[in-house]
Amino acid sequence: MGLHTGELSRIRVEPSCIDGRIVFHGEGKDIPALVENVISTKRCTTLGKDGVKIHTVEHLLSLCYAMGIDNLNIYFESNELPILDGSCKDLAIAFQSAGIKVLDALKKVIAIDREISIVDGDSIITGMPSANFSIGCMIDYNHPVVGVQTLFYRDDNDDFLQNFAPARTFGFWEEIEKLREIDLARGGSLDNALVIKKDGYMMPPRFPDEIVRHKILDMLGDMSLSGAQIQGHIFAIKPSHKLNVQFVKEMVSIQSSPK
Ligand SMILES: [Zn+2]
C-alpha cells in the first residue's frame, strides 16, 4: 500500500551496472535518486522527472544508504513506494536475503569541509567537518506522550538494522483527518504507522523513542539524495523533509564551489 496515495504498490529491485547510482524507473521514464529530482517534500520525499513522479522514496533510500548500496534499478508500477509496516524492516530482510555484492569500484564521497547551517523557523540542520559520518537529531513536538527525544547514529550497518530500520512512520491522531482532507495519508492505518493520541500510543511502540529513530531513518534517506557517502557530522533540531532536502542542496553546491 502507498501511504499517501492509498494505492496498491509493487516494486522490483535489481542490481545495475557500476555507475554508483540508484535510479527509479516507471512509466517509461528514468528518475535518478538525486536531490535535483526532488519535486515535493510535503509529508514525504517525492522525486519526479518529465511529468512522472514517485512518492515516499525515503525509507528505501535510507536502507540503501545505511547498507552502503549504491547501484540499483528500482522499477515501480504505481506512483508511491509501498509503506509496508511503516519502517524499512521488511525491506532490510529482503535485501539481506538477496545478498549484497561488493563491487570493484570506488565510492563517491562528499566531505563536509566547513560548517553549513540551514534554518526554517525553529528547525535547524547543521553540518560540520568530521572524520566519520554521524547524525544527531532532537525532536520536540510539545506533546505529552512524545516529549523531547534526542539520539545519535554513528554510521554502523548493524546498529541501523537493529535500532533504526524497525522504527515506523508516525502520525498524530488529531492531524490524520486534516491530512486526508489535503489528500495525504489515504493508505495510513494502524498496520503501517505508529499513531499517537494525547493520552498515549494507539499500539505499543517498538522503542520508547521510536519517533526520533524514525526521524533519523528519514534523514538518512534524504541525505542519500546527495548521490554520495557523506563524511561529516550532521545535527538536526526538529528536521523535516523540506529542511533535509535544502541541506543536501547546500552541501552539494558547496562541494562543487571553490573554498
Ligand atoms: Zn518516514
Short mmCIF file of C-alpha atoms and ligand atoms in Angstrom, two decimals:
data_model
loop_
_atom_site.label_atom_id
_atom_site.label_comp_id
_atom_site.label_asym_id
_atom_site.label_seq_id
_atom_site.Cartn_x
_atom_site.Cartn_y
_atom_site.Cartn_z
CA MET A 1 0.00 0.00 0.00
CA GLY A 2 1.17 3.54 -0.71
CA LEU A 3 0.82 5.58 2.50
CA HIS A 4 -0.29 8.80 0.83
CA THR A 5 -1.92 7.62 -2.41
CA GLY A 6 -3.72 4.66 -0.81
CA GLU A 7 -2.96 2.66 -3.97
CA LEU A 8 -1.58 -0.85 -4.08
CA SER A 9 2.10 -0.69 -4.85
CA ARG A 10 4.67 -3.16 -6.10
CA ILE A 11 8.35 -2.61 -6.81
CA ARG A 12 11.09 -4.73 -8.31
CA VAL A 13 14.68 -4.04 -7.36
CA GLU A 14 17.64 -5.14 -9.46
CA PRO A 15 21.39 -4.53 -9.36
CA SER A 16 22.63 -2.12 -12.03
CA CYS A 17 25.97 -1.67 -13.73
CA ILE A 18 28.79 0.08 -11.86
CA ASP A 19 27.95 3.77 -12.03
CA GLY A 20 27.23 4.38 -8.37
CA ARG A 21 23.63 5.39 -8.91
CA ILE A 22 20.19 4.43 -7.71
CA VAL A 23 17.58 5.02 -10.40
CA PHE A 24 13.79 4.71 -10.23
CA HIS A 25 12.05 3.54 -13.40
CA GLY A 26 8.36 3.86 -14.17
CA GLU A 27 6.00 4.91 -16.95
CA GLY A 28 8.90 4.71 -19.39
CA LYS A 29 10.99 7.32 -17.52
CA ASP A 30 14.21 7.11 -15.50
CA ILE A 31 14.44 9.17 -12.31
CA PRO A 32 17.88 9.12 -10.63
CA ALA A 33 17.68 9.34 -6.82
CA LEU A 34 19.35 12.74 -6.70
CA VAL A 35 18.36 15.94 -4.94
CA GLU A 36 17.91 17.77 -8.25
CA ASN A 37 14.95 15.48 -8.97
CA VAL A 38 13.05 16.27 -5.74
CA ILE A 39 9.72 17.83 -6.71
CA SER A 40 7.93 17.83 -3.33
CA THR A 41 8.68 17.43 0.37
CA LYS A 42 5.10 17.61 1.64
CA ARG A 43 4.89 14.85 4.31
CA CYS A 44 7.22 12.61 2.27
CA THR A 45 10.01 12.99 -0.28
CA THR A 46 8.81 12.85 -3.87
CA LEU A 47 11.06 12.54 -6.89
CA GLY A 48 9.92 13.39 -10.39
CA LYS A 49 11.09 13.91 -13.92
CA ASP A 50 9.36 14.64 -17.23
CA GLY A 51 5.91 14.51 -15.62
CA VAL A 52 6.42 11.16 -13.84
CA LYS A 53 6.64 11.11 -10.04
CA ILE A 54 7.38 8.63 -7.28
CA HIS A 55 6.39 9.41 -3.66
CA THR A 56 7.85 8.25 -0.32
CA VAL A 57 11.28 7.23 -1.55
CA GLU A 58 12.98 7.99 1.78
CA HIS A 59 12.65 4.65 3.58
CA LEU A 60 14.12 2.50 0.84
CA LEU A 61 16.85 5.07 0.21
CA SER A 62 17.65 5.20 3.93
CA LEU A 63 18.23 1.46 3.99
CA CYS A 64 20.42 1.67 0.86
CA TYR A 65 22.47 4.47 2.39
CA ALA A 66 22.96 2.67 5.71
CA MET A 67 23.87 -0.62 3.99
CA GLY A 68 26.19 1.13 1.52
CA ILE A 69 24.14 0.03 -1.50
CA ASP A 70 24.50 2.37 -4.46
CA ASN A 71 23.98 0.55 -7.76
CA LEU A 72 20.34 -0.21 -8.07
CA ASN A 73 17.44 -0.05 -10.51
CA ILE A 74 14.03 0.22 -8.86
CA TYR A 75 11.00 -0.42 -11.08
CA PHE A 76 7.66 0.91 -9.84
CA GLU A 77 4.12 0.26 -11.04
CA SER A 78 2.22 2.92 -9.08
CA ASN A 79 3.43 6.36 -8.01
CA GLU A 80 4.39 5.56 -4.43
CA LEU A 81 6.73 3.04 -2.85
CA PRO A 82 4.95 0.53 -0.60
CA ILE A 83 4.82 1.69 3.01
CA LEU A 84 4.89 -1.94 4.32
CA ASP A 85 4.73 -1.72 8.12
CA GLY A 86 5.85 1.94 8.11
CA SER A 87 9.51 1.04 8.66
CA CYS A 88 12.21 -0.46 6.46
CA LYS A 89 12.47 -3.70 8.47
CA ASP A 90 10.94 -5.91 5.75
CA LEU A 91 12.98 -4.23 3.02
CA ALA A 92 16.10 -4.94 5.07
CA ILE A 93 15.16 -8.63 5.32
CA ALA A 94 14.55 -8.77 1.55
CA PHE A 95 17.85 -7.06 0.73
CA GLN A 96 19.79 -9.27 3.11
CA SER A 97 18.22 -12.45 1.73
CA ALA A 98 19.01 -11.35 -1.85
CA GLY A 99 22.64 -10.77 -0.85
CA ILE A 100 24.90 -7.79 -1.34
CA LYS A 101 27.86 -7.83 -3.68
CA VAL A 102 30.98 -5.73 -3.15
CA LEU A 103 31.93 -4.11 -6.44
CA ASP A 104 35.38 -3.29 -7.72
CA ALA A 105 34.90 0.49 -7.83
CA LEU A 106 35.50 3.48 -5.59
CA LYS A 107 32.60 5.01 -3.70
CA LYS A 108 31.76 8.65 -4.30
CA VAL A 109 32.27 10.64 -1.10
CA ILE A 110 31.19 14.16 -0.12
CA ALA A 111 33.27 15.56 2.74
CA ILE A 112 31.72 18.45 4.67
CA ASP A 113 34.70 20.82 4.87
CA ARG A 114 33.08 23.82 6.58
CA GLU A 115 30.09 24.49 8.79
CA ILE A 116 26.77 24.57 6.95
CA SER A 117 23.51 25.60 8.65
CA ILE A 118 20.01 25.65 7.23
CA VAL A 119 17.27 27.23 9.32
CA ASP A 120 13.49 27.19 8.89
CA GLY A 121 11.55 28.70 11.80
CA ASP A 122 12.64 26.79 14.90
CA SER A 123 14.10 23.92 12.86
CA ILE A 124 17.80 23.77 12.06
CA ILE A 125 20.26 21.38 10.46
CA THR A 126 23.96 21.96 10.90
CA GLY A 127 26.72 20.05 9.16
CA MET A 128 30.32 20.14 10.35
CA PRO A 129 33.59 18.51 9.36
CA SER A 130 34.33 15.14 10.96
CA ALA A 131 36.49 12.16 10.05
CA ASN A 132 33.41 9.93 10.09
CA PHE A 133 29.74 10.14 9.27
CA SER A 134 27.23 10.63 12.06
CA ILE A 135 23.79 12.13 12.58
CA GLY A 136 22.35 13.62 15.74
CA CYS A 137 18.69 14.54 15.99
CA MET A 138 16.47 16.23 18.54
CA ILE A 139 12.70 16.44 18.24
CA ASP A 140 10.20 18.35 20.35
CA TYR A 141 6.54 18.20 19.30
CA ASN A 142 5.38 19.80 22.55
CA HIS A 143 3.27 16.67 23.03
CA PRO A 144 2.65 14.96 26.40
CA VAL A 145 3.33 11.44 25.09
CA VAL A 146 6.30 12.10 22.79
CA GLY A 147 8.22 14.68 24.85
CA VAL A 148 11.73 15.66 23.79
CA GLN A 149 13.73 12.84 22.16
CA THR A 150 17.41 13.01 21.19
CA LEU A 151 19.53 10.31 19.58
CA PHE A 152 22.77 9.81 17.63
CA TYR A 153 23.51 7.46 14.76
CA ARG A 154 27.12 6.62 14.00
CA ASP A 155 27.44 5.02 10.57
CA ASP A 156 27.09 1.42 11.69
CA ASN A 157 25.19 -1.03 9.49
CA ASP A 158 24.31 -3.43 12.33
CA ASP A 159 23.18 -0.57 14.58
CA PHE A 160 20.95 0.69 11.77
CA LEU A 161 19.38 -2.71 11.13
CA GLN A 162 18.71 -3.31 14.81
CA ASN A 163 17.82 0.09 16.13
CA PHE A 164 16.60 2.28 13.27
CA ALA A 165 15.23 0.07 10.45
CA PRO A 166 12.25 -1.15 12.58
CA ALA A 167 11.22 2.41 13.62
CA ARG A 168 7.88 3.21 11.99
CA THR A 169 6.32 6.21 10.35
CA PHE A 170 4.20 8.03 12.90
CA GLY A 171 1.24 10.33 12.95
CA PHE A 172 -0.73 12.34 15.47
CA TRP A 173 -4.38 11.28 15.76
CA GLU A 174 -5.58 14.88 15.59
CA GLU A 175 -3.68 15.50 12.34
CA ILE A 176 -4.79 12.44 10.42
CA GLU A 177 -8.21 13.82 9.38
CA LYS A 178 -6.54 17.05 8.25
CA LEU A 179 -4.06 15.06 6.14
CA ARG A 180 -6.86 13.18 4.46
CA GLU A 181 -8.58 16.48 3.65
CA ILE A 182 -5.49 17.54 1.69
CA ASP A 183 -5.37 14.12 0.03
CA LEU A 184 -2.49 12.68 2.05
CA ALA A 185 -2.23 9.60 4.29
CA ARG A 186 -5.03 7.87 2.35
CA GLY A 187 -3.38 4.47 2.86
CA GLY A 188 -2.48 5.10 6.52
CA SER A 189 -3.66 2.61 9.14
CA LEU A 190 -2.61 1.15 12.47
CA ASP A 191 -0.79 -1.54 10.45
CA ASN A 192 1.63 0.90 8.86
CA ALA A 193 2.06 3.83 11.24
CA LEU A 194 2.58 4.49 14.91
CA VAL A 195 -0.43 6.62 15.81
CA ILE A 196 -0.18 8.91 18.82
CA LYS A 197 -3.09 10.27 20.86
CA LYS A 198 -2.94 12.88 23.61
CA ASP A 199 -3.08 10.14 26.26
CA GLY A 200 -0.83 7.50 24.71
CA TYR A 201 0.20 5.44 21.73
CA MET A 202 -2.59 3.52 19.95
CA MET A 203 -0.34 0.45 19.83
CA PRO A 204 2.84 -0.40 21.74
CA PRO A 205 5.86 1.47 20.37
CA ARG A 206 8.82 -0.69 19.29
CA PHE A 207 11.21 1.63 21.15
CA PRO A 208 10.49 4.25 23.82
CA ASP A 209 12.00 6.81 21.41
CA GLU A 210 10.71 5.29 18.17
CA ILE A 211 9.84 8.71 16.75
CA VAL A 212 13.34 10.18 16.83
CA ARG A 213 14.65 6.88 15.45
CA HIS A 214 12.28 7.20 12.51
CA LYS A 215 13.30 10.84 12.06
CA ILE A 216 16.93 9.71 11.72
CA LEU A 217 15.84 6.97 9.30
CA ASP A 218 14.10 9.64 7.18
CA MET A 219 17.14 11.92 7.38
CA LEU A 220 19.45 9.17 6.09
CA GLY A 221 17.12 8.62 3.14
CA ASP A 222 17.06 12.31 2.29
CA MET A 223 20.84 12.68 2.79
CA SER A 224 21.37 9.84 0.28
CA LEU A 225 19.99 12.17 -2.39
CA SER A 226 23.44 13.77 -2.39
CA GLY A 227 24.39 10.74 -4.51
CA ALA A 228 27.42 10.07 -2.31
CA GLN A 229 28.51 8.79 1.09
CA ILE A 230 28.85 11.75 3.42
CA GLN A 231 31.87 12.39 5.58
CA GLY A 232 30.90 14.79 8.35
CA HIS A 233 28.66 15.23 11.37
CA ILE A 234 25.10 16.43 10.87
CA PHE A 235 22.96 17.64 13.76
CA ALA A 236 19.29 18.45 13.36
CA ILE A 237 16.73 20.04 15.63
CA LYS A 238 13.13 19.35 14.54
CA PRO A 239 14.08 18.35 10.99
CA SER A 240 11.61 17.93 8.13
CA HIS A 241 11.91 16.56 4.60
CA LYS A 242 11.89 20.15 3.34
CA LEU A 243 14.83 21.13 5.56
CA ASN A 244 16.73 17.89 4.86
CA VAL A 245 16.49 18.50 1.12
CA GLN A 246 17.57 22.14 1.46
CA PHE A 247 20.55 20.97 3.48
CA VAL A 248 21.55 18.40 0.84
CA LYS A 249 21.26 21.03 -1.91
CA GLU A 250 23.54 23.35 0.06
CA MET A 251 26.02 20.56 0.82
CA VAL A 252 26.19 19.54 -2.83
CA SER A 253 26.55 23.13 -4.09
CA ILE A 254 29.33 23.95 -1.60
CA GLN A 255 31.11 20.77 -2.63
CA SER A 256 31.27 21.96 -6.20
CA SER A 257 32.26 25.56 -5.32
CA PRO A 258 35.83 26.76 -4.58
CA LYS A 259 36.92 27.01 -0.93
ZN ZN B 1 9.42 8.23 7.16
#
